[in-house]
Coordinates of C-alpha atoms in Angstrom, one line a residue:
X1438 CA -71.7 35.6 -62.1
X1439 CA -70.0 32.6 -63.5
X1440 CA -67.0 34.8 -64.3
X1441 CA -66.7 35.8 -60.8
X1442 CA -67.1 32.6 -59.9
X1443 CA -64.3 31.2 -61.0
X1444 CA -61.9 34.3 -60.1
X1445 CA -62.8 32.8 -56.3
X1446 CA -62.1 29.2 -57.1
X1447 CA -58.5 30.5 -58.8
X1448 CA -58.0 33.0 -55.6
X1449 CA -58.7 30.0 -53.1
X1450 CA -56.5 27.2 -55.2
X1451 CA -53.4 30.1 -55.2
X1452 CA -54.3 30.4 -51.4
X1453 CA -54.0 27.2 -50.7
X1454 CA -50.6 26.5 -52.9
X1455 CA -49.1 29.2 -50.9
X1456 CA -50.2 27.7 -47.6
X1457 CA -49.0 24.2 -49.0
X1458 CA -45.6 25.8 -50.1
X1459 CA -45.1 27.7 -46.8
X1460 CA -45.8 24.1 -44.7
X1461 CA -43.2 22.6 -46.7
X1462 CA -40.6 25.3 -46.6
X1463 CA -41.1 25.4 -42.8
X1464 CA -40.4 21.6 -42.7
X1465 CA -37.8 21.8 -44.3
X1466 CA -36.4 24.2 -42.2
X1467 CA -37.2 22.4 -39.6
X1468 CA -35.3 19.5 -41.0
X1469 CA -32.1 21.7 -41.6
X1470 CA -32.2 22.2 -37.8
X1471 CA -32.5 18.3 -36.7
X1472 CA -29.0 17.6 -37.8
X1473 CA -27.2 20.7 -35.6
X1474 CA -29.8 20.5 -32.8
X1475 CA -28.8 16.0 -32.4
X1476 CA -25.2 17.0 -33.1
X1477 CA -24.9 19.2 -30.4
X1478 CA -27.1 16.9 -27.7
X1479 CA -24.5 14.7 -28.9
X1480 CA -21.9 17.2 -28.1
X1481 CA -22.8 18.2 -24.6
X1482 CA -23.7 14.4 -23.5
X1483 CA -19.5 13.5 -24.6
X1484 CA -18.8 16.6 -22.2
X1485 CA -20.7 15.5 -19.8
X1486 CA -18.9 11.7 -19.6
X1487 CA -16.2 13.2 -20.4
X1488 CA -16.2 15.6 -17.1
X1489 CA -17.6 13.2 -14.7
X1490 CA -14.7 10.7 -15.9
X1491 CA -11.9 13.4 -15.4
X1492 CA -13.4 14.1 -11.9
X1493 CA -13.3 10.6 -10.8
X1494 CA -9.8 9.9 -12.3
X1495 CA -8.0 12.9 -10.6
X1496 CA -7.8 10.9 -7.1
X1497 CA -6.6 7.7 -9.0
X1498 CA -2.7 7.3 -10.0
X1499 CA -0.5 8.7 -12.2
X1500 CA -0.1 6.1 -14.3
X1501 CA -3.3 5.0 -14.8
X1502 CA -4.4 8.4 -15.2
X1503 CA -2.0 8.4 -18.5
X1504 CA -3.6 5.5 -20.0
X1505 CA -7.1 6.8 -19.2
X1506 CA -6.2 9.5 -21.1
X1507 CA -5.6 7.9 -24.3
X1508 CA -9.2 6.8 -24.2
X1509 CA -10.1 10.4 -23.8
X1510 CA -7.8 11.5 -26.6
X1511 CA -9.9 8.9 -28.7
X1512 CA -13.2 10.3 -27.0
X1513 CA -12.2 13.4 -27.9
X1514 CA -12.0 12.7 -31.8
X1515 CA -14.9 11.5 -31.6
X1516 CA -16.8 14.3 -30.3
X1517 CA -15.3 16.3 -32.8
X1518 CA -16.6 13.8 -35.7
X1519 CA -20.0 14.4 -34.2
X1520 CA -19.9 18.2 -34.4
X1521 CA -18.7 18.0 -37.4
X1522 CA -21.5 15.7 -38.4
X1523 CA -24.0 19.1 -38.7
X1524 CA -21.7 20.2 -41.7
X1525 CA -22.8 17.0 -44.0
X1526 CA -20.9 14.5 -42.4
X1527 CA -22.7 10.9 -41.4
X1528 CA -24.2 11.8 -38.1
X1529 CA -26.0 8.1 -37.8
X1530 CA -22.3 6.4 -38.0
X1531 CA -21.1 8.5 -35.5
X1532 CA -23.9 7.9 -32.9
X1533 CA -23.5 4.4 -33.7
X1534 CA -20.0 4.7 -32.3
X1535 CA -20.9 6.2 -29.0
X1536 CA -22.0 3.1 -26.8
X1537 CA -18.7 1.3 -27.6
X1538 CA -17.1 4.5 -26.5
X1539 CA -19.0 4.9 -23.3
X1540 CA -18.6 1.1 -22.9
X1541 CA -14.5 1.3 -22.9
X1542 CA -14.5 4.2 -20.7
X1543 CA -16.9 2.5 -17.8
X1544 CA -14.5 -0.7 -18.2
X1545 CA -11.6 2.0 -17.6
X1546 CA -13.0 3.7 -14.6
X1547 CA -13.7 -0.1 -13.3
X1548 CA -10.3 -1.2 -14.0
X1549 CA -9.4 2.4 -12.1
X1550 CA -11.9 1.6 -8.9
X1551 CA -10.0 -2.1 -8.8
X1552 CA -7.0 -0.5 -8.5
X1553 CA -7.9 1.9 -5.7
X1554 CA -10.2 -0.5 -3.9
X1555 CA -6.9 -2.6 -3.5
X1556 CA -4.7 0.3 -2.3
X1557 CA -6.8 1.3 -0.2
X1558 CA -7.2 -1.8 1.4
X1559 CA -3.7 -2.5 2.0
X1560 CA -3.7 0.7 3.5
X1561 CA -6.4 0.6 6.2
X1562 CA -6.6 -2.7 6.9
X1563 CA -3.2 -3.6 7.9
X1564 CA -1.0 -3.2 11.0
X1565 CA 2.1 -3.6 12.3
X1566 CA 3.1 -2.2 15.2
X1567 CA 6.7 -3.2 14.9
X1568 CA 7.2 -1.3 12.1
X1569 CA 6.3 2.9 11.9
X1570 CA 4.5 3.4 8.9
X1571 CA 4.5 7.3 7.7
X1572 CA 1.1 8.5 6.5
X1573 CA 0.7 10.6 3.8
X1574 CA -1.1 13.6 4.0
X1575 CA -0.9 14.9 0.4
X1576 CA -3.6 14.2 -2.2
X1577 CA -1.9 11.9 -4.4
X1578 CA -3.1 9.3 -6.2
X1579 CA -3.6 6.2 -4.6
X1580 CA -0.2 4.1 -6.5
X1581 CA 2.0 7.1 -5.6
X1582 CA 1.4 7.0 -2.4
X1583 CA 1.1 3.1 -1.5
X1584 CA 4.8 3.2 -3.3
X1585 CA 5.9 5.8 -1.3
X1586 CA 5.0 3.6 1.8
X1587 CA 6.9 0.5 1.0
X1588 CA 10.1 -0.4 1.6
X1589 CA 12.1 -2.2 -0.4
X1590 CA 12.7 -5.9 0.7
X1591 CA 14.0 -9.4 -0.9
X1592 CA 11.6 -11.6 0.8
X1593 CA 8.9 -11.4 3.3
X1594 CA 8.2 -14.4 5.1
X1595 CA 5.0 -14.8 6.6
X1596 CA 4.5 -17.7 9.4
X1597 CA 0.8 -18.5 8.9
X1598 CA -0.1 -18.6 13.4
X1599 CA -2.6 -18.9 15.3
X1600 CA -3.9 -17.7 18.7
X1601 CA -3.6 -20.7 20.5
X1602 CA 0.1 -20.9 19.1
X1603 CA 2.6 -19.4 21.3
X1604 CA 4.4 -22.3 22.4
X1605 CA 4.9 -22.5 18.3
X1606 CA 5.7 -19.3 18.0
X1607 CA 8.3 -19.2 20.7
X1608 CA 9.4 -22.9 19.3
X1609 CA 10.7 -21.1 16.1
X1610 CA 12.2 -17.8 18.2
X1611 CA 14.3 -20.4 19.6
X1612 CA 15.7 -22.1 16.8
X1613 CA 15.5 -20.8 13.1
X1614 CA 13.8 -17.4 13.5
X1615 CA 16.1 -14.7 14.5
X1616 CA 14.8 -12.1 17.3
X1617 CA 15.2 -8.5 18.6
X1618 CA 18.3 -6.6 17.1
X1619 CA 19.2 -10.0 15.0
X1620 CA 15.8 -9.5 13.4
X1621 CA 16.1 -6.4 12.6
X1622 CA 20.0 -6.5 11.0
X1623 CA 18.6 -9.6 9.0
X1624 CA 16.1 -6.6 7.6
X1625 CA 17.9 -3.8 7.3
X1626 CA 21.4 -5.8 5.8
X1627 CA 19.9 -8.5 4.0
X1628 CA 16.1 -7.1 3.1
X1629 CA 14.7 -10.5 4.5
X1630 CA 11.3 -9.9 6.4
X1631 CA 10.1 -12.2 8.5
X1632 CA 6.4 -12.3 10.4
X1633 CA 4.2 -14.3 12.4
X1634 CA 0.8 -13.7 10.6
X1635 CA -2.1 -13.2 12.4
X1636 CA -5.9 -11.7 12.1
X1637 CA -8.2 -10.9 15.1
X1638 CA -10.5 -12.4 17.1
X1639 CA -14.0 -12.7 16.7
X1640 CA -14.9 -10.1 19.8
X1641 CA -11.9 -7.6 18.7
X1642 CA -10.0 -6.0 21.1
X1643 CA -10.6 -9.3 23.9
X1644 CA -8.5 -11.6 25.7
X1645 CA -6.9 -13.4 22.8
X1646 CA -6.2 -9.6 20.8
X1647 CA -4.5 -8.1 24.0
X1648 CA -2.6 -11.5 24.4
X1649 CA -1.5 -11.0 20.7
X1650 CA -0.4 -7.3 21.4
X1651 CA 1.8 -8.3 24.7
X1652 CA 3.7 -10.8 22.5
X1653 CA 4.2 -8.0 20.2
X1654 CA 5.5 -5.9 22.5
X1655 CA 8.2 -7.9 23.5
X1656 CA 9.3 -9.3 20.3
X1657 CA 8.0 -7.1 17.9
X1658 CA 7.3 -9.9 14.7
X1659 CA 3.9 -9.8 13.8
X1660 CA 1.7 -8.7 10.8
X1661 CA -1.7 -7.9 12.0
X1662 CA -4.3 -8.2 9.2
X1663 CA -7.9 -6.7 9.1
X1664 CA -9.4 -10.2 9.3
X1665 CA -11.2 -12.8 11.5
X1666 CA -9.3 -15.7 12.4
X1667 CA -11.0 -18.7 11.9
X1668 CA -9.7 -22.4 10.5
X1669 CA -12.2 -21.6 7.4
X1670 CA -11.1 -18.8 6.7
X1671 CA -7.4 -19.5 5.8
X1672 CA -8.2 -18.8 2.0
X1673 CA -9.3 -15.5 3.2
X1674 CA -6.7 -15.0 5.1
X1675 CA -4.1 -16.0 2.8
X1676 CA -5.5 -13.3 -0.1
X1677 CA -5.3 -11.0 2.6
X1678 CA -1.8 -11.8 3.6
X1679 CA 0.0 -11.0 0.2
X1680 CA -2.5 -8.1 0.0
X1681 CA -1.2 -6.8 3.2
X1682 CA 2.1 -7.3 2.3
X1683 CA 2.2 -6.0 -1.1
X1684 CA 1.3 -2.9 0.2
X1685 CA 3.6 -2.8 3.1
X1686 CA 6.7 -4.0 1.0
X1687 CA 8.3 -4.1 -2.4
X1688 CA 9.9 -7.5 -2.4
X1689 CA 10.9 -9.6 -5.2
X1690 CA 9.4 -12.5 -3.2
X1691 CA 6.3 -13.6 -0.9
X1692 CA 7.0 -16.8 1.1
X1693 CA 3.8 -18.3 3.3
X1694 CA 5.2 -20.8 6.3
X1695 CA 3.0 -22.8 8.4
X1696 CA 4.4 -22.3 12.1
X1697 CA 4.9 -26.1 13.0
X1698 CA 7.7 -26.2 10.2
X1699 CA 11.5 -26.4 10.2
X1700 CA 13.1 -23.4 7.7
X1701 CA 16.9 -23.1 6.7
X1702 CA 16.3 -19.2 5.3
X1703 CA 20.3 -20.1 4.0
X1704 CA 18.8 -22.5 1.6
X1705 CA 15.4 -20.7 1.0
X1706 CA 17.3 -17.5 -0.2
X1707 CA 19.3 -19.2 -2.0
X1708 CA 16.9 -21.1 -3.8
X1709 CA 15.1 -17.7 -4.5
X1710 CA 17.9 -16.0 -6.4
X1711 CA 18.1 -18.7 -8.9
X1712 CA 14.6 -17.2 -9.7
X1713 CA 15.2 -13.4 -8.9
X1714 CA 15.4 -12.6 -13.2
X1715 CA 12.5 -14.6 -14.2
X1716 CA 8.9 -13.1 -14.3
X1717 CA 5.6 -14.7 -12.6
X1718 CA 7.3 -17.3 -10.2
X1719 CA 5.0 -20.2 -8.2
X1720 CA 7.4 -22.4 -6.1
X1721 CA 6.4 -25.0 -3.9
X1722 CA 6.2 -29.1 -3.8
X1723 CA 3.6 -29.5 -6.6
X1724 CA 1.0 -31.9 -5.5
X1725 CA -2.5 -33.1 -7.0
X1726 CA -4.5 -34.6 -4.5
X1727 CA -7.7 -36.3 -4.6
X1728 CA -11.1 -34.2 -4.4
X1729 CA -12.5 -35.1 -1.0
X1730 CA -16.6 -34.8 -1.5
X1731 CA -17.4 -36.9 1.9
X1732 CA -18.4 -34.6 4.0
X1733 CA -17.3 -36.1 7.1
X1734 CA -13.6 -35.6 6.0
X1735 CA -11.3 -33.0 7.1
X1736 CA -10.8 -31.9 3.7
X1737 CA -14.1 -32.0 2.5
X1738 CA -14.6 -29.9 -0.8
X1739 CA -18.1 -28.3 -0.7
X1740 CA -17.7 -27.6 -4.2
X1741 CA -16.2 -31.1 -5.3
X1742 CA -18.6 -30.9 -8.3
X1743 CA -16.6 -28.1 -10.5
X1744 CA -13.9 -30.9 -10.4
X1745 CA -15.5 -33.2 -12.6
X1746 CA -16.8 -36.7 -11.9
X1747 CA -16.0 -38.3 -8.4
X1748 CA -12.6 -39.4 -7.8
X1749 CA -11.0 -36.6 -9.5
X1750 CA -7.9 -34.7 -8.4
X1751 CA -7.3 -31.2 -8.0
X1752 CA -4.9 -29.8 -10.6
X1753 CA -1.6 -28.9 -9.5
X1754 CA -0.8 -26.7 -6.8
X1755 CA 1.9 -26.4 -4.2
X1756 CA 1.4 -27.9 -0.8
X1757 CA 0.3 -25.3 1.8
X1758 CA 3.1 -26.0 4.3
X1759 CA 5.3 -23.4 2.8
X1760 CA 5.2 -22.0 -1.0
X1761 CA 6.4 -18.4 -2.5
X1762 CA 5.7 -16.1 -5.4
X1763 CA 6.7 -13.8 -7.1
X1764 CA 6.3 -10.0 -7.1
X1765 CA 3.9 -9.8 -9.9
X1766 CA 1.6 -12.5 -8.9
X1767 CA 1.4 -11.3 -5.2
X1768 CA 0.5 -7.7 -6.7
X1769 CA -2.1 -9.3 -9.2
X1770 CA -3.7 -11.0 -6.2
X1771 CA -4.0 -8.1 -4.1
X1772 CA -5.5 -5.9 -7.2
X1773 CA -8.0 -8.4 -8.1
X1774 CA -8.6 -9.6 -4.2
X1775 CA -12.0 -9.0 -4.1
X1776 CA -13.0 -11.0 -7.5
X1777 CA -10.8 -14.6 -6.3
X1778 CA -12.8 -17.4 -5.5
X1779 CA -11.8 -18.8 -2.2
X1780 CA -12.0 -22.8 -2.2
X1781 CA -12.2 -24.6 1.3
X1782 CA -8.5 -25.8 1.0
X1783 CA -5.9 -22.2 1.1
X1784 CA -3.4 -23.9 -1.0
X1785 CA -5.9 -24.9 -3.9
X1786 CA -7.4 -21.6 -3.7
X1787 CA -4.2 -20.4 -4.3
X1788 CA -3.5 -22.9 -7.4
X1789 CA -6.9 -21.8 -8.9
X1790 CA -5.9 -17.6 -8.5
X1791 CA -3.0 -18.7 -10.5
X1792 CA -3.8 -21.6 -13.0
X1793 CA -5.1 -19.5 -15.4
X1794 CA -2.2 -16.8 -16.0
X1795 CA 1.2 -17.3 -17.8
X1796 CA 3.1 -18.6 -14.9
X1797 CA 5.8 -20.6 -14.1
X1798 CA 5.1 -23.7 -11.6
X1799 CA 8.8 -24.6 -9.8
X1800 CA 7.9 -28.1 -8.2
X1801 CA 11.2 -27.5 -5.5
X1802 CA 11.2 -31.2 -3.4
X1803 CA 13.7 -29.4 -1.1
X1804 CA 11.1 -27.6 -0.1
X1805 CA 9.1 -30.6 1.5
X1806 CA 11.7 -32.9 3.2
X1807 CA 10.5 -35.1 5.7
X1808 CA 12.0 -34.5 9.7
X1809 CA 14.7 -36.6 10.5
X1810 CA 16.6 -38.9 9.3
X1811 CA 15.2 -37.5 5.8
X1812 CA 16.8 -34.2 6.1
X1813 CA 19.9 -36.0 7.4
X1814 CA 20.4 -37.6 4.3
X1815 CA 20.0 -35.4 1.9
X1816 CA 21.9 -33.0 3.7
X1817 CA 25.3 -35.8 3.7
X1818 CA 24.4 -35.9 -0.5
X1819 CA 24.9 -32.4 -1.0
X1820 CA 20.9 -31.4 -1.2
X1821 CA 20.3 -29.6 1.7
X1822 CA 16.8 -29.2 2.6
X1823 CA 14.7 -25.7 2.0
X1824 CA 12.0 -26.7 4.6
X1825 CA 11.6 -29.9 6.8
X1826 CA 8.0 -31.6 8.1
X1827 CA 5.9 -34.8 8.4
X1828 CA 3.6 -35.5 5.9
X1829 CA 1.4 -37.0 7.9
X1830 CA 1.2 -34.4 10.3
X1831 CA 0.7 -31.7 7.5
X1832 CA 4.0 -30.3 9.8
X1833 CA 6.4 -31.6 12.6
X1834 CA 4.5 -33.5 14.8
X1835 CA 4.8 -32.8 17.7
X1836 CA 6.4 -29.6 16.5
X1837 CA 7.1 -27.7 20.1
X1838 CA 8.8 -30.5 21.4
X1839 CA 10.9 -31.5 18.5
X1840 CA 11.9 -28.4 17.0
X1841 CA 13.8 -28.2 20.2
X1842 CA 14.8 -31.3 21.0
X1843 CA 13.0 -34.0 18.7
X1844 CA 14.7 -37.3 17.6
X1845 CA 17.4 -38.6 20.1
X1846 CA 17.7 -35.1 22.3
X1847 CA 19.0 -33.3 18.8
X1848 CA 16.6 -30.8 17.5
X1849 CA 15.3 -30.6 13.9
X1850 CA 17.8 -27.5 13.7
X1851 CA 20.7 -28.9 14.7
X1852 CA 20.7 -32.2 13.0
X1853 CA 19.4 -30.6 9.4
X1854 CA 21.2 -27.4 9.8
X1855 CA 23.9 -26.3 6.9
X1856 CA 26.2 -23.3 7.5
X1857 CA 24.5 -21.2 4.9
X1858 CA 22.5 -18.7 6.7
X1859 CA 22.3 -15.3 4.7
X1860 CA 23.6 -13.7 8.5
X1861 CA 27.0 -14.6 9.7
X1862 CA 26.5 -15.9 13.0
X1863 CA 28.0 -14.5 16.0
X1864 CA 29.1 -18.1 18.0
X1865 CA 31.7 -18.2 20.3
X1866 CA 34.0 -21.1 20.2
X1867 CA 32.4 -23.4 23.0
X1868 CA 28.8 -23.1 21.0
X1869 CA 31.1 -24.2 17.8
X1870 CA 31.9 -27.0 18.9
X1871 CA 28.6 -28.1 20.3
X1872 CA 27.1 -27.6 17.2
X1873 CA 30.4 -30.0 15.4
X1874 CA 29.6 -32.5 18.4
X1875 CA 26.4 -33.0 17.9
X1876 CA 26.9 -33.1 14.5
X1877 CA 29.0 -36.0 14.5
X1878 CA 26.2 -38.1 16.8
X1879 CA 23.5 -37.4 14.4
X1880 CA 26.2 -38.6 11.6
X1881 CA 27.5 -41.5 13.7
X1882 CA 23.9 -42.3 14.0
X1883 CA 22.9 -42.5 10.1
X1884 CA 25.3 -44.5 9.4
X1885 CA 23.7 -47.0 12.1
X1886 CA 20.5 -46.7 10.8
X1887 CA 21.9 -47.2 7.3
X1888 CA 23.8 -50.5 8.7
X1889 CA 20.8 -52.0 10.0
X1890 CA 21.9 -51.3 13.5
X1891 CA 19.4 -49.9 14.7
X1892 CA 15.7 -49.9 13.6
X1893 CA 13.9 -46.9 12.5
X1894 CA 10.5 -48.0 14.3
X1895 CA 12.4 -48.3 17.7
X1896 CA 14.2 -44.7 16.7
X1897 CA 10.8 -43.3 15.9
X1898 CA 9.0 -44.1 19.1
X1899 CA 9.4 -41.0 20.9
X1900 CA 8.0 -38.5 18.2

């Protein structure tokens, strides 16, 4: 009995071993399959980025679908390291590595959507009925085709107007602006664009928008923008402006004009080609005003505070009355458009969109000469004037009247006016000497002024 006894406890202690020795073996089997089974969740999570990134990319451009690709080249390798990771290779590193790798392709595909968002934008929310855009009907991505759209221009000049404006508008048709088939040589011959800029109004498609679309009609010089005019809105409108026209035209310049100031385009291309090699180009009269924080103040800054203490200035920034850019910088505004911080003054927002990147800042005092006799004067020394205005008018005061005929019956034109337009002008031989008459009285004048002849104050009581 005691023998047989013991023959069960040795039967149930080899039982048990064996049932010990299975449940490890089986673990351990199990364990073998961890590493293959992660590795190939791994695997098929990679694909699936991976596919849902080549999906999305196939409607963005060529270019950027190049660099996009690198980063799946490097994805790529690194699915492989984690298949290979089942075959003794360090799994854990490799998994490690995946959120930086799904981290750099979301920051590509955003960069992507920036890009898009921008051309698309330029695309739909733009018109300009003077000029017949083609549409594309192909697929392409969205660069190809926005570069297939623009033309190829020196400088557009857009003349910042307003709906109330016309007598403006038709102020400039008159003297420095050309119009109708002189308008469209300077284009064609010279590649010098020139618009009146202008949103819509609040209840689109009204009275003001149809009065808009009449002018057009007849004079066929405006650059409608998918925006809502508004004097608080000029920062908006301004980003929208260069967005507009980035996508309309390749130009190696942008120029923003106010429409109550006097332009010699002579002098302003001029001035341009000194700059035409030279990357990332801000010019403008540089100024650094004082951070208005009364609110009662015209140019109150809501946001005075991110200035610093009170009595600050702003930092510098060219005056709004008239300031170009470059290429570049009017392309990096219109990609990152939606991302700028608008300020309540348009020309500090733009000094703020710029301040921050490796650009050059061009203070140009031609570009800021006061009306007569200012422009006068520097016109006898040799340094004709870019643009003319008042100061304290933030333009010609009194721009309709004296843009025509202004200081002692001359007009602004006439009397700061330099042979240097970039289009030979057409003038018989009576209008020539008109033009060398005149010229003589506003000199004849100066020099009575400078004399002490005649006072300024009593010169000056008309304007």
């Amino acid at each position: 009995m005691k023998n047989f006894t013991k023959a069960v406890n040795i039967t149930g202690f080899q039982h048990l071993r064996s049932t010990v020795w299975l449940w490890k073996l089986d673990n351990k089997f199990k364990k073998m399959r961890v590493k293959p089974v992660l590795g190939k969740v791994i695997l098929m999570l990679c694909i699936a980025i991976f596919l849902a990134g080549s999906l999305f990319t196939s409607r963005t451009s060529i270019h950027s679908s190049e660099k996009l690709m690198s980063t799946v080249t490097h994805d790529h390798d690194h699915i492989r390291k984690l298949a290979e990771g089942s075959s003794g290779g360090d799994i854990i590193g490799e998994v490690t590595k995946t959120p930086d790798t799904i981290q750099l392709l979301d920051k590509t595909i955003s960069t992507l959507e920036m890009e898009l968002e921008a051309a698309q934008t330029g695309k739909s929310g733009s018109h300009l009925s003077s000029q017949r855009v083609p549409s594309s009907s192909s697929n392409h991505d969205s660069n190809s085709s926005s570069s297939s759209l623009q033309e190829k221009a020196f400088v557009v000049i857009g003349i910042n107007t307003a709906f109330s404006s016309k007598k403006r508008r038709d102020s400039l048709r008159e003297t420095w602006m050309p119009r109708g088939d002189k308008l469209q040589k300077l284009e064609k011959e010279k590649g010098i664009i020139i618009r009146f800029v202008i949103g819509y109004s609040a209840t689109r498609g009204g009275v003001l928008d149809q009065a808009i679309d009449v002018e057009e009609a007849e004079n066929k010089d405006f650059l409608r923008l998918n925006h809502v005019e508004g004097y608080h809105e000029l920062s908006t409108k301004t980003r929208m402006y260069f967005s507009t026209a980035v996508s309309l035209w390749d130009a190696e310049f942008y120029v923003k004009v106010d429409d109550d100031v006097h332009l010699n385009l002579g002098m302003l291309v001029s001035t341009l080609e000194r700059y035409q090699s030279k990357p990332r180009i801000y010019i403008g009269c540089m100024k650094s005003g004082p951070v208005l924080f009364q609110k009662e103040l015209k140019y109150h800054e809501p946001e005075f505070w991110k200035f610093g203490e009170e009595g600050n200035k702003y930092f510098r920034h060219a005056t709004g009355q008239i300031y170009a850019i470059s290429n570049d910088l009017a392309t990096y505004i219109s990609i990152n458009s939606a991302i700028l911080h608008r300020y309540a003054n348009e020309d500090v927002s733009l000094g703020s969109w710029l301040i921050g990147l490796e650009v050059e800042h061009v203070d140009d005092r031609s570009m800021c000469c006061g009306t007569p006799p200012d422009c006068e004067w520097q016109k006898q020394t040799g340094n004709v004037c870019v643009a003319s205005f008042d100061w304290s008018c933030s333009g010609i005061c009194k721009s309709v009247e004296r843009m025509k005929t202004g200081f002692a019956a001359l007009p602004v034109m006439t009397r700061c006016w330099e042979n240097s337009m970039p289009e030979e002008d057409d003038h018989d031989e009576s209008s020539e000497v008109w033009v060398s008459g005149r010229a003589t009285i506003a000199r004849d004048l100066s020099n009575l002024l400078q004399q002490g002849w005649l006072r300024p104050a009593q010169q000056m009581v008309s304007l």
